[in-house]
């Protein structure tokens, strides 16, 4: 199993002081989290893309480009690139450049990823967002693989023998498809023989397991070898400590922030208590043994071979979060790496 640390760069108050951090400081914190992830041996570091409050992650290629200059081993991910909002030509230029600057350490996750404010900002309607996502991905994929492209897309100007530069460092870029609730993204991943990354953060396991089963069904429908279907999965929260009691106690402030965020949105939380959150969500909160057991229990449903954890402390202190990540790498990751085979990518770069 492979492990990624991911952030959406939430513009949130400091968990200790309660004061908001200036954007400059938040970006410094994200860079520090990436350096820590590489130091501790994580396989990848991901930056989400959002264009609305409370997030500052509107420009992943810029953030990842800076991280690329300061790291040497860790793979760099988007989580997710919202191709339904972007011009695929411009997105290609950004990420092909980043591919060179990172010496081929780039991987993408793509997805619709649209809230109402984002759609309004980019003048994308609920009715056309899935078509935009599929068209944007197909054109992005062609530009990455073909030296000249002729196309008549619906949502951007036509291309006639267009040469888009620079040509990429990795000819066969691995592109994951982020999946949260819809079959459209799952079917698109299966059609192109691409890996799927389940968000797995908002609800209990059932809906996500159903979408992953559908992905495997569509994968075979499109004629792909079932052995080559690759799935990753997210986590709703993370904190491990030597005992379950210590882990739950330390995580309680982070859960209170979760409740506060739902209250701010006027929405009922899916998991109303911390105990329910620990039991029924995908959150990994407990002793190392409890974390291992929960990941393996989810693996029975998902068959996933990659897992993401939160890169930043959330409601924890920096010291608590670092100690938790260190404990994960010493007592959890080795067990899971031995128990779950690495992803099989027959014709793509190593994860």
CSV table of N, CA and C in Angstrom, one decimal, residues 7 37-38 49 135 139 156 202-203 205 207 213 224 228 232 235-236 243 245 256 297 301 312 327 332 338:
chain,number,residue,atom,x,y,z
A,7,UNK,N,-3.7,18.1,1.3
A,7,UNK,CA,-4.2,19.3,1.9
A,7,UNK,C,-5.1,20.1,0.9
A,37,UNK,N,6.3,15.5,5.1
A,37,UNK,CA,5.8,14.2,4.5
A,37,UNK,C,7.0,13.5,3.7
A,38,UNK,N,7.8,14.2,3.1
A,38,UNK,CA,9.0,13.6,2.4
A,38,UNK,C,10.0,13.1,3.5
A,49,UNK,N,-7.7,21.6,-5.3
A,49,UNK,CA,-8.1,22.8,-6.1
A,49,UNK,C,-9.5,23.2,-5.7
A,135,UNK,N,-15.2,16.4,-21.5
A,135,UNK,CA,-14.6,17.0,-22.7
A,135,UNK,C,-13.2,17.6,-22.3
A,139,UNK,N,-9.7,16.1,-24.0
A,139,UNK,CA,-8.8,17.0,-24.7
A,139,UNK,C,-7.4,17.2,-24.0
A,156,UNK,N,-14.7,25.2,-25.7
A,156,UNK,CA,-13.5,26.1,-26.0
A,156,UNK,C,-13.3,26.2,-27.5
A,202,UNK,N,-17.1,11.9,3.5
A,202,UNK,CA,-18.3,12.5,4.0
A,202,UNK,C,-19.3,11.6,4.7
A,203,UNK,N,-19.4,10.4,4.1
A,203,UNK,CA,-20.5,9.5,4.5
A,203,UNK,C,-19.9,8.2,5.1
A,205,UNK,N,-19.3,4.0,4.9
A,205,UNK,CA,-18.6,3.3,3.8
A,205,UNK,C,-19.5,2.9,2.7
A,207,UNK,N,-22.0,4.1,0.4
A,207,UNK,CA,-22.0,4.7,-0.9
A,207,UNK,C,-20.7,4.6,-1.7
A,213,UNK,N,-17.5,-0.7,-6.6
A,213,UNK,CA,-18.0,-1.9,-7.3
A,213,UNK,C,-18.4,-1.5,-8.7
A,224,UNK,N,-11.1,-4.0,-20.0
A,224,UNK,CA,-9.8,-3.9,-19.3
A,224,UNK,C,-9.6,-5.1,-18.4
A,228,UNK,N,-5.9,-5.1,-13.3
A,228,UNK,CA,-5.2,-3.8,-13.4
A,228,UNK,C,-6.0,-2.7,-12.9
A,232,UNK,N,-7.7,4.0,-5.0
A,232,UNK,CA,-7.2,4.7,-3.8
A,232,UNK,C,-8.4,5.2,-3.0
A,235,UNK,N,-9.5,9.5,3.7
A,235,UNK,CA,-9.9,9.4,5.1
A,235,UNK,C,-10.5,10.7,5.6
A,236,UNK,N,-11.5,10.6,6.5
A,236,UNK,CA,-12.2,11.8,6.9
A,236,UNK,C,-11.4,12.5,8.0
A,243,UNK,N,-2.4,5.1,22.8
A,243,UNK,CA,-3.6,4.5,23.2
A,243,UNK,C,-4.8,5.1,22.5
A,245,UNK,N,-7.5,6.0,24.0
A,245,UNK,CA,-8.1,7.1,24.8
A,245,UNK,C,-7.3,8.4,24.5
A,256,UNK,N,-14.7,19.2,17.0
A,256,UNK,CA,-15.5,20.4,17.3
A,256,UNK,C,-15.5,21.3,16.2
A,297,UNK,N,-10.2,-3.4,7.3
A,297,UNK,CA,-11.6,-3.6,7.2
A,297,UNK,C,-12.2,-2.9,5.9
A,301,UNK,N,-13.7,-4.1,1.5
A,301,UNK,CA,-14.8,-3.5,0.7
A,301,UNK,C,-14.3,-2.8,-0.5
A,312,UNK,N,-2.1,18.3,7.2
A,312,UNK,CA,-2.0,19.4,8.1
A,312,UNK,C,-2.7,19.0,9.4
A,327,UNK,N,4.3,8.1,14.3
A,327,UNK,CA,3.8,6.9,14.8
A,327,UNK,C,3.2,6.1,13.7
A,332,UNK,N,2.3,1.7,11.8
A,332,UNK,CA,1.1,1.4,11.0
A,332,UNK,C,1.5,1.1,9.5
A,338,UNK,N,3.0,-4.4,4.1
A,338,UNK,CA,3.2,-5.9,4.0
A,338,UNK,C,1.9,-6.6,3.7
